[in-house]
Short mmCIF file of C-alpha atoms in Angstrom, two decimals:
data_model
loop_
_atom_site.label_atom_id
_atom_site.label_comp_id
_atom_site.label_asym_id
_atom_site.label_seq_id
_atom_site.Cartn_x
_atom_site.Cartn_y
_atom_site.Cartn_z
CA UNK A 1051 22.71 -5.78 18.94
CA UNK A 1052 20.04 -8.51 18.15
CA UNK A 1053 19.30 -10.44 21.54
CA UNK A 1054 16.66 -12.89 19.80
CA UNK A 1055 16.59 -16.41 20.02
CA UNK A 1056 17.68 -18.67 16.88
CA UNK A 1057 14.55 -20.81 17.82
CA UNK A 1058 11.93 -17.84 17.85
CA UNK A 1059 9.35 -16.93 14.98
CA UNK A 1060 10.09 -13.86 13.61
CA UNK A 1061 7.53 -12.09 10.85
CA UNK A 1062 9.14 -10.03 7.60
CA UNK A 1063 6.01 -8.58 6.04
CA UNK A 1064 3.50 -10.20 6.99
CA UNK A 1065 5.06 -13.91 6.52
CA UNK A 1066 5.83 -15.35 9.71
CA UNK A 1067 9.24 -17.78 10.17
CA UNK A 1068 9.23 -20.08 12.58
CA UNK A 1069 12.69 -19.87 13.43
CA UNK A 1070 15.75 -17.97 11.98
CA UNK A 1071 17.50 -20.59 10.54
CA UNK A 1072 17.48 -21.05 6.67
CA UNK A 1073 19.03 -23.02 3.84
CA UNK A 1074 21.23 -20.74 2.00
CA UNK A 1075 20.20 -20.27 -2.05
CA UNK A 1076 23.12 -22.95 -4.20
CA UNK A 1077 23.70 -23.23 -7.56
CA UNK A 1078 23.50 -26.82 -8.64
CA UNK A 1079 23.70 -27.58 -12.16
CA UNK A 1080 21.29 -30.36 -11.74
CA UNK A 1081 18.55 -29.58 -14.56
CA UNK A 1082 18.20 -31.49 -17.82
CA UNK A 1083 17.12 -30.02 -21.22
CA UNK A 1084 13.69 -28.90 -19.46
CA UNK A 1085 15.45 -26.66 -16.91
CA UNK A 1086 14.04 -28.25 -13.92
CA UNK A 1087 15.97 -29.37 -11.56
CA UNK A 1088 16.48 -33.44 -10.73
CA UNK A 1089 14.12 -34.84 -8.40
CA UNK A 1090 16.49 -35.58 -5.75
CA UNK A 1091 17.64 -31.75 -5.34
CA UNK A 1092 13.95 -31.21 -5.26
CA UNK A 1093 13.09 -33.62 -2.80
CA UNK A 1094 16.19 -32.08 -0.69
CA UNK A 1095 14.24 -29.18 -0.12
CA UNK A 1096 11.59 -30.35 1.05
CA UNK A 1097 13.40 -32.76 3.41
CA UNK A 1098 15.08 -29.76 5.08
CA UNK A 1099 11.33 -28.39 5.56
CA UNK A 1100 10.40 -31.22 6.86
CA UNK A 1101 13.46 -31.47 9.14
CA UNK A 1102 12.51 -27.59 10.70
CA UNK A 1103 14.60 -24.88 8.66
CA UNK A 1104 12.13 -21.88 8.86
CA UNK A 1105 13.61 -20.73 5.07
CA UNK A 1106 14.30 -22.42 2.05
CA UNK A 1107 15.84 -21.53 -1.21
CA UNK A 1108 15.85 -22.64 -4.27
CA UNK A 1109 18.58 -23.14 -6.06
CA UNK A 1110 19.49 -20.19 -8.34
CA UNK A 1111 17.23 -19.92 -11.43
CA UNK A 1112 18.48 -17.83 -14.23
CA UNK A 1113 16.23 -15.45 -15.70
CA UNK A 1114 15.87 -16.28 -19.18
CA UNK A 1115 17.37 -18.24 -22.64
CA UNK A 1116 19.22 -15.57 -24.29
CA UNK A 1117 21.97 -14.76 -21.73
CA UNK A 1118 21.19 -15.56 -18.41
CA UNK A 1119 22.78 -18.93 -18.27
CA UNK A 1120 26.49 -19.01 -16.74
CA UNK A 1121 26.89 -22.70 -16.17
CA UNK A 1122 25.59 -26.23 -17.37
CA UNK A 1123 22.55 -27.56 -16.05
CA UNK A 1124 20.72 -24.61 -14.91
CA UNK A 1125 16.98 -24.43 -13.85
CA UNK A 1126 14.15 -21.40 -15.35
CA UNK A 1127 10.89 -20.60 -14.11
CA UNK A 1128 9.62 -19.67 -17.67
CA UNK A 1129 6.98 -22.11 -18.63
CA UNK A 1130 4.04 -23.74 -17.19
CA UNK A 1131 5.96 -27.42 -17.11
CA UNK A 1132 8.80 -25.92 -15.42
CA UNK A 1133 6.09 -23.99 -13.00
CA UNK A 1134 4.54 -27.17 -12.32
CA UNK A 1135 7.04 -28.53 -11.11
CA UNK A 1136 8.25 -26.11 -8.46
CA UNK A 1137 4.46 -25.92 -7.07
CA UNK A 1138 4.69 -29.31 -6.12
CA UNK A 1139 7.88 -27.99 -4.05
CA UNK A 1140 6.30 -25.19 -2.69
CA UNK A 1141 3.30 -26.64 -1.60
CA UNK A 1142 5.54 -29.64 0.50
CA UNK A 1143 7.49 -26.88 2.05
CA UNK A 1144 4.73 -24.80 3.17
CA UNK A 1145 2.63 -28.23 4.56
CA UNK A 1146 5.77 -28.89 6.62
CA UNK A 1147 5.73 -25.09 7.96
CA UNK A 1148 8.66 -23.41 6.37
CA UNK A 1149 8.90 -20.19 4.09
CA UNK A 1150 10.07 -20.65 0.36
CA UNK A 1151 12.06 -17.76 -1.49
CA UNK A 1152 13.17 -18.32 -5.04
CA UNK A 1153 16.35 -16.50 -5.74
CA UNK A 1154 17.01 -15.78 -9.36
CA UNK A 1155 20.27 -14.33 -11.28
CA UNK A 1156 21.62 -13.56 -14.37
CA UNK A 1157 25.35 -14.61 -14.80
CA UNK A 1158 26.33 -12.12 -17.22
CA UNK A 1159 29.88 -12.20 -17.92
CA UNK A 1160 30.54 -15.38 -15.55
CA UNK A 1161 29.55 -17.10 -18.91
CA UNK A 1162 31.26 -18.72 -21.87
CA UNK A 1163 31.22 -19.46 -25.61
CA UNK A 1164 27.66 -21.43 -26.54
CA UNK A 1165 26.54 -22.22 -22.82
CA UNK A 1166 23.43 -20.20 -23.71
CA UNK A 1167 20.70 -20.75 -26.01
CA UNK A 1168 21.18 -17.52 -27.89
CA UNK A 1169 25.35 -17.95 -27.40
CA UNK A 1170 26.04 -14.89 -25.67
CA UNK A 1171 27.79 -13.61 -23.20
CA UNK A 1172 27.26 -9.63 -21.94
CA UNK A 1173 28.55 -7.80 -19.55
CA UNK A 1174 28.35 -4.21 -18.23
CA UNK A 1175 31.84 -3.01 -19.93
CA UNK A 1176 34.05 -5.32 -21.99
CA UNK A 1177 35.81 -6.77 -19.37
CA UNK A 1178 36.88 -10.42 -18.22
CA UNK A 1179 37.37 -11.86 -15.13
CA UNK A 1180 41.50 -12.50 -14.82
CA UNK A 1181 41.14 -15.44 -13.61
CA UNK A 1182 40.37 -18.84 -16.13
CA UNK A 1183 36.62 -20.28 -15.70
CA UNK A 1184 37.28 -23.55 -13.79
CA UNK A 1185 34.30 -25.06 -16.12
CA UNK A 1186 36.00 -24.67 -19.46
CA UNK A 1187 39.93 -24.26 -18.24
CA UNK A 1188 40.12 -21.76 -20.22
CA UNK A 1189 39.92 -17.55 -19.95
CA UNK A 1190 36.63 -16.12 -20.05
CA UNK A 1191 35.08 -14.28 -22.60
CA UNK A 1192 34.94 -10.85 -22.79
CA UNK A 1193 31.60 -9.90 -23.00
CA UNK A 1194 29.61 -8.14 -25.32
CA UNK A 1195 29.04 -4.32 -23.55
CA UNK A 1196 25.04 -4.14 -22.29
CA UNK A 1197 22.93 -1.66 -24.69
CA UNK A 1198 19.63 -0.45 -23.94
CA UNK A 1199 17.66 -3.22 -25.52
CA UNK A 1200 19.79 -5.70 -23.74
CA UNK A 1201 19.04 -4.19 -20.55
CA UNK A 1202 15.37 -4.19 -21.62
CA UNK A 1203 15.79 -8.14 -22.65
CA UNK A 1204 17.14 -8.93 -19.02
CA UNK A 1205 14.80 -6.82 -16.98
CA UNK A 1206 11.76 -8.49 -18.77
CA UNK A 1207 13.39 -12.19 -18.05
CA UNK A 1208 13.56 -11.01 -14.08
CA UNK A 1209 10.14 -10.09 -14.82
CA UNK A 1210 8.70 -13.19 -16.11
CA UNK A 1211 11.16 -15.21 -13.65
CA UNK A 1212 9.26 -13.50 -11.42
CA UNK A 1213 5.51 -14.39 -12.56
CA UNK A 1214 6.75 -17.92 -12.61
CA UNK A 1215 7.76 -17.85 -9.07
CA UNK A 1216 4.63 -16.29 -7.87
CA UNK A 1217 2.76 -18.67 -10.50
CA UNK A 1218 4.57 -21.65 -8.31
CA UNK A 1219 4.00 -20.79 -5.01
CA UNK A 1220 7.17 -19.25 -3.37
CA UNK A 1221 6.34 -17.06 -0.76
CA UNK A 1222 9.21 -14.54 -1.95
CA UNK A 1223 11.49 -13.69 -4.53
CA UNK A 1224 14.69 -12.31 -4.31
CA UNK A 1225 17.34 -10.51 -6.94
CA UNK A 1226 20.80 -11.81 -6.83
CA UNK A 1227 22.35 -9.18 -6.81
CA UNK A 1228 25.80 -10.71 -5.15
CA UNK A 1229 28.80 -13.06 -6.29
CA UNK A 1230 30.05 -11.11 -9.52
CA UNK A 1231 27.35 -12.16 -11.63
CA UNK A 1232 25.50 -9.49 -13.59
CA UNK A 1233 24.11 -7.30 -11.41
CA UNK A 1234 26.59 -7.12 -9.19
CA UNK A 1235 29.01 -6.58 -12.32
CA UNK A 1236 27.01 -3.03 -12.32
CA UNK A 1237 27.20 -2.02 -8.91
CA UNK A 1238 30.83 -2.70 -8.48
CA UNK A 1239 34.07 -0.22 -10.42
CA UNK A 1240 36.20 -3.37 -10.81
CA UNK A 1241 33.62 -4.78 -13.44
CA UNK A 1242 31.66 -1.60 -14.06
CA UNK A 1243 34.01 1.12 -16.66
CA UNK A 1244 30.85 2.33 -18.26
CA UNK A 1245 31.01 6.19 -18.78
CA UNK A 1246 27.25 6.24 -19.40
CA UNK A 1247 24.16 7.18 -16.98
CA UNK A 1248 24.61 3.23 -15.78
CA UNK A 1249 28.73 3.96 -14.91
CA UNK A 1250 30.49 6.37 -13.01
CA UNK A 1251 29.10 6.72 -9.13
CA UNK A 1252 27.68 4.71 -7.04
CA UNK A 1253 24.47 5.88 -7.59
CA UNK A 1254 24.83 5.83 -11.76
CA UNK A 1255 26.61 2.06 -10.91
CA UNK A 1256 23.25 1.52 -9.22
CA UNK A 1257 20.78 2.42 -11.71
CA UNK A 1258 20.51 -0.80 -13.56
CA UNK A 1259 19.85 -2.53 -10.20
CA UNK A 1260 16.88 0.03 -9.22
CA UNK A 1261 15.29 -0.44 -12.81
CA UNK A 1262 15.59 -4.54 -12.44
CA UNK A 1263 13.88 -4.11 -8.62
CA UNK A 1264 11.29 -1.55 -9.47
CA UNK A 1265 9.93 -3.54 -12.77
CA UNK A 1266 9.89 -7.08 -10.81
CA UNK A 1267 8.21 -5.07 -7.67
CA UNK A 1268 5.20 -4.83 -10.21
CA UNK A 1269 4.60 -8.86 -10.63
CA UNK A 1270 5.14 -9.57 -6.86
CA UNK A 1271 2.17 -9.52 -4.54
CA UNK A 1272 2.79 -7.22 -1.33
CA UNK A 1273 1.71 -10.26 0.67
CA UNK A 1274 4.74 -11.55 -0.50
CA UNK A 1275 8.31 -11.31 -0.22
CA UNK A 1276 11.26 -9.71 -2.09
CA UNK A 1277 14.80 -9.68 -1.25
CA UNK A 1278 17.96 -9.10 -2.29
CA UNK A 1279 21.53 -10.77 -2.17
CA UNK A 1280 24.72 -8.89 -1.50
CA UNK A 1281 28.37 -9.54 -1.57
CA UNK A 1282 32.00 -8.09 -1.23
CA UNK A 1283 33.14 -11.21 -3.24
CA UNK A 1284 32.68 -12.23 -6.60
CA UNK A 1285 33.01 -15.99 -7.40
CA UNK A 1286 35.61 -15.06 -10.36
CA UNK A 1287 39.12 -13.14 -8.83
CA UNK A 1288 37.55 -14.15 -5.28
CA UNK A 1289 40.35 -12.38 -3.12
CA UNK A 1290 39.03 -8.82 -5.17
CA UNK A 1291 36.84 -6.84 -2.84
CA UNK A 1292 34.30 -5.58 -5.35
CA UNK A 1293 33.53 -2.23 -3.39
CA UNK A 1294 36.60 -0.46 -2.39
CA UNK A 1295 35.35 1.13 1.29
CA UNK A 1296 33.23 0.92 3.72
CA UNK A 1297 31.77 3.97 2.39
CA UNK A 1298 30.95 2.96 -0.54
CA UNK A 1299 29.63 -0.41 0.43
CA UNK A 1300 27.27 1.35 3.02
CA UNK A 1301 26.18 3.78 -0.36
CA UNK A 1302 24.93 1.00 -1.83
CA UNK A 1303 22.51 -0.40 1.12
CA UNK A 1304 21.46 3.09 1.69
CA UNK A 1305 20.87 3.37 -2.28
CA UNK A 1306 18.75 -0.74 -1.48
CA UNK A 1307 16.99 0.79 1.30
CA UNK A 1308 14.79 3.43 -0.34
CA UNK A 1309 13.98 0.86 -2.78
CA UNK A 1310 10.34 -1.27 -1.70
CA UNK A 1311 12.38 -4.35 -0.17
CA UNK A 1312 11.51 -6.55 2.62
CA UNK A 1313 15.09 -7.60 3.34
CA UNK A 1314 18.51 -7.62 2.64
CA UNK A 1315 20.34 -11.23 2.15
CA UNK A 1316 24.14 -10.95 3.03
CA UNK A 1317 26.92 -13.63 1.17
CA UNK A 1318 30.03 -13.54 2.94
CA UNK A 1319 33.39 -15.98 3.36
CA UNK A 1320 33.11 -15.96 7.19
CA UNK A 1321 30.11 -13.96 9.49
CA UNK A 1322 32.91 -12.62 11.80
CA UNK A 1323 35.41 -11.63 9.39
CA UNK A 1324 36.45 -8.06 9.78
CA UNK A 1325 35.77 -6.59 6.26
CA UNK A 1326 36.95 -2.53 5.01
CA UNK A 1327 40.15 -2.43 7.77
CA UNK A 1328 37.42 -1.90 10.61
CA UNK A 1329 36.92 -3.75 13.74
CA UNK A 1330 33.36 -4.53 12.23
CA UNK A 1331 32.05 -7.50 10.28
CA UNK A 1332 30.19 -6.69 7.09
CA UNK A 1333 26.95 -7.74 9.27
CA UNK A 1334 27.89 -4.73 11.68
CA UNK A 1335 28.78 -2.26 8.70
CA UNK A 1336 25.92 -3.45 6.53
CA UNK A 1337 23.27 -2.69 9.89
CA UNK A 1338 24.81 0.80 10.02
CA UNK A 1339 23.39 1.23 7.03
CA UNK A 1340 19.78 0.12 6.91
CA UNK A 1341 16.90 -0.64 8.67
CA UNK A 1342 15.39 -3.50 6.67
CA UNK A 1343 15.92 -7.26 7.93
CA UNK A 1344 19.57 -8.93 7.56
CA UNK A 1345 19.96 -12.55 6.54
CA UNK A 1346 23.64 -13.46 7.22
CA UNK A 1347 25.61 -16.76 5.61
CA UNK A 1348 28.97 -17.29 5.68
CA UNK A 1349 31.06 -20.18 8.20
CA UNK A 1350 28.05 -20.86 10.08
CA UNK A 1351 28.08 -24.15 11.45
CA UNK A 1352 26.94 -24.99 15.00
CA UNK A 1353 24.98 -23.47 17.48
CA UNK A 1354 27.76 -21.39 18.80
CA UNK A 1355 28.39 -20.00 15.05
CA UNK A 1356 24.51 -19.41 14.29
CA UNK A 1357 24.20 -17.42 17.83
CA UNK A 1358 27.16 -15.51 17.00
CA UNK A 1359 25.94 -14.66 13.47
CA UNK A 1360 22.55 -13.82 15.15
CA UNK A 1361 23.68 -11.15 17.55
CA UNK A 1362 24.14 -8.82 14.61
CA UNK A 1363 21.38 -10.14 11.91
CA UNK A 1364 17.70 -11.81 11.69
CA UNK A 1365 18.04 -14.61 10.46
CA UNK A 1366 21.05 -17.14 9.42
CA UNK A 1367 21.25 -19.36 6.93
CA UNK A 1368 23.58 -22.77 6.00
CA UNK A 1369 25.10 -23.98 2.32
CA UNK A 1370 27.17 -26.77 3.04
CA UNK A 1371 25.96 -27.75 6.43
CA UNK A 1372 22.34 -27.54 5.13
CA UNK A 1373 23.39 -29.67 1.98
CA UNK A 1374 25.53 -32.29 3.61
CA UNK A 1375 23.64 -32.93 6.70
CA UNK A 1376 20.23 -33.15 6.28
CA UNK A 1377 19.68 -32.94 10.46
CA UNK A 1378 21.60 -29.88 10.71
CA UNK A 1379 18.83 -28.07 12.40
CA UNK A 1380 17.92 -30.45 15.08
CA UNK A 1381 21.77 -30.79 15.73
CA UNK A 1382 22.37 -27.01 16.10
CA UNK A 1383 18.88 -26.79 18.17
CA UNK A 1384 20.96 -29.74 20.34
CA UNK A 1385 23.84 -27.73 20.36
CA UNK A 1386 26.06 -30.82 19.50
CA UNK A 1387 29.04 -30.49 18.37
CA UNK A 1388 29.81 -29.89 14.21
CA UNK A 1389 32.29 -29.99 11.58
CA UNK A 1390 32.85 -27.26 9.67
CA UNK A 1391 32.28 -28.57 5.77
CA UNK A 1392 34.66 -27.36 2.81
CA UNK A 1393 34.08 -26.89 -0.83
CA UNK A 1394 35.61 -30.12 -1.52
CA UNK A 1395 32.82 -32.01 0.66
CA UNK A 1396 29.79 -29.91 -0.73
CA UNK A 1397 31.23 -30.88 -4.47
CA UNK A 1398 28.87 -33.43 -4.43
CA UNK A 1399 26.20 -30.64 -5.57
CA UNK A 1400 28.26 -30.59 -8.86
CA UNK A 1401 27.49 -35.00 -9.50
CA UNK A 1402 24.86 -37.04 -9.79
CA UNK A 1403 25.17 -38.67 -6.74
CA UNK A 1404 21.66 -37.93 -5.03
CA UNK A 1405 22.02 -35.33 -2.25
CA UNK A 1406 21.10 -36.56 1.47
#
């Protein structure tokens, strides 16, 4: 059990936090036909810098033009224009004394009919999520079943994702590897029917994932940071939990673990929820399990929510609080009392209304 303080530093690597409170990775939709984002979602990081979160995300960035892209409006980190623009980002964050991680993803079959450049949509096994995609009101796609070269194609646009982040100035990268999008369409049996090396176990199920971490561990710096995101729940056929144990699930961190990875970012609904018919939270289970650092989101709102969260993890971090109120920090540090946002509220990622 984790008896640190929310407001003490705490070092991963050799990168030093000055608290453990950071804004959670969102995806935005806020990029025009450049792929960078708006200026105001820009500026929103930095403002949350500058108003004392120790981490902050980007918003998602998919990895390349001929897939990746699940959604309209999505940023890259592929070119020097779109690098340009993140450095200036970076560089504000780090002046105001907070740590920058870009997360990146490939949406694989969360996708649909001409939302990518090279209109297609892949997937490990030719399988749809049941329920419509809210974007298009409409069923999804199945997808086009991964070969070799298309595994090749994504692993080289985490790769160069990857260059771009380190060309920009983020002290870390991290591998979404969470949520039902491609990756974790692999490492999950409900999306995964592949009777190849990449199907099967947990450990065949896996082998995708350890190919995508050990080719980006090449382009990142080991003064740097890399990460990776985990979830139970998939953003398609949400009430589906992906792995079907505890067991399994704890597999897969020890399968993460061996792997050359500073930490271990954990999605959940709700920090305290009781996940796999335990009396544990996924937190607890996913600690069991590993040794590396835990970031925790998931209902954390207050001061009493981010202590709780902290007793079992290193560091928390906020979506909607973080996007809604841009003093959320200096409130929980106050320990005044906070709403709990709902999706509804943080839609105002998904306008053009500029973000506080």
């Amino acid at each position: 059990m984790m008896t640190t303080s929310l407001f003490s530093p705490m070092t991963i690597n050799n990168i030093t936090f000055k608290n453990r409170i950071g804004v959670a990775p969102m995806t935005r939709m806020s990029a025009g036909d450049n792929s960078i984002p708006r200026q105001d979602v820009l500026d929103f990081l930095v403002t949350r810098a500058k108003n004392n979160a120790g981490l902050v995300y980007n918003e998602a960035i998919v990895t390349d033009y001929a897939s990746a892209q699940g959604y309209p409006g999505q940023a890259r980190l592929l070119n020097q224009d779109q690098v340009a623009a993140w450095k200036q980002v970076t560089d504000k964050i780090r002046e105001y004394g907070a740590v920058s991680i870009c997360q990146a993803f490939h949406c694989g079959r969360m996708a649909y009919e001409g939302i990518n450049p090279a209109n297609r949509v892949l997937g490990p096994s030719p399988i749809a999520p049941k329920q419509d995609n809210p974007m298009t009101g409409a069923p999804y796609p199945v997808p086009e079943v991964m070969n070799q070269s298309d595994m090749d194609e994504v692993i080289s646009g985490f790769v160069e994702t990857a260059k771009g982040a380190m060309a920009a100035g983020f002290d870390g990268f991290e591998i979404h590897c969470a949520h039902g999008y491609l990756l974790n369409q692999f490492l999950s049996a409900y999306s995964n029917l592949r009777t190849d090396d990449y199907g099967g176990s947990m450990e065949n199920r896996y082998r995708f994932v350890h190919e995508v971490i050990a080719a980006v561990r090449l382009v990142i710096p080991r003064d740097r940071l890399l990460f990776v995101r985990v979830s139970n729940w998939g953003i398609a056929d949400m009430d589906v939990s992906l792995f079907e144990s505890k067991a399994e699930w704890q597999e897969m961190i020890g399968l993460f673990s061996r792997e050359s990875l500073d930490a271990i970012s954990l999605s959940t609904y709700d920090y305290s929820a009781k996940a796999f018919g335990t009396d544990q939270n996924m937190t607890q289970i996913t600690r069991e399990a590993t040794k590396l650092p835990i970031l925790i989101c998931g209902k954390i709102h207050d001061r009493k929510t981010a202590d709780e969260a902290l007793q079992d993890a290193d560091m928390v971090l906020s979506g909607k609080s973080m996007l809604l109120n841009p003093n959320w920090v200096s409130e929980v540090e106050a320990a005044k009392k906070l709403k709990l946002y709902g999706s509804d509220e943080a839609g105002i990622a998904y306008t053009k209304t500029p973000l506080p």
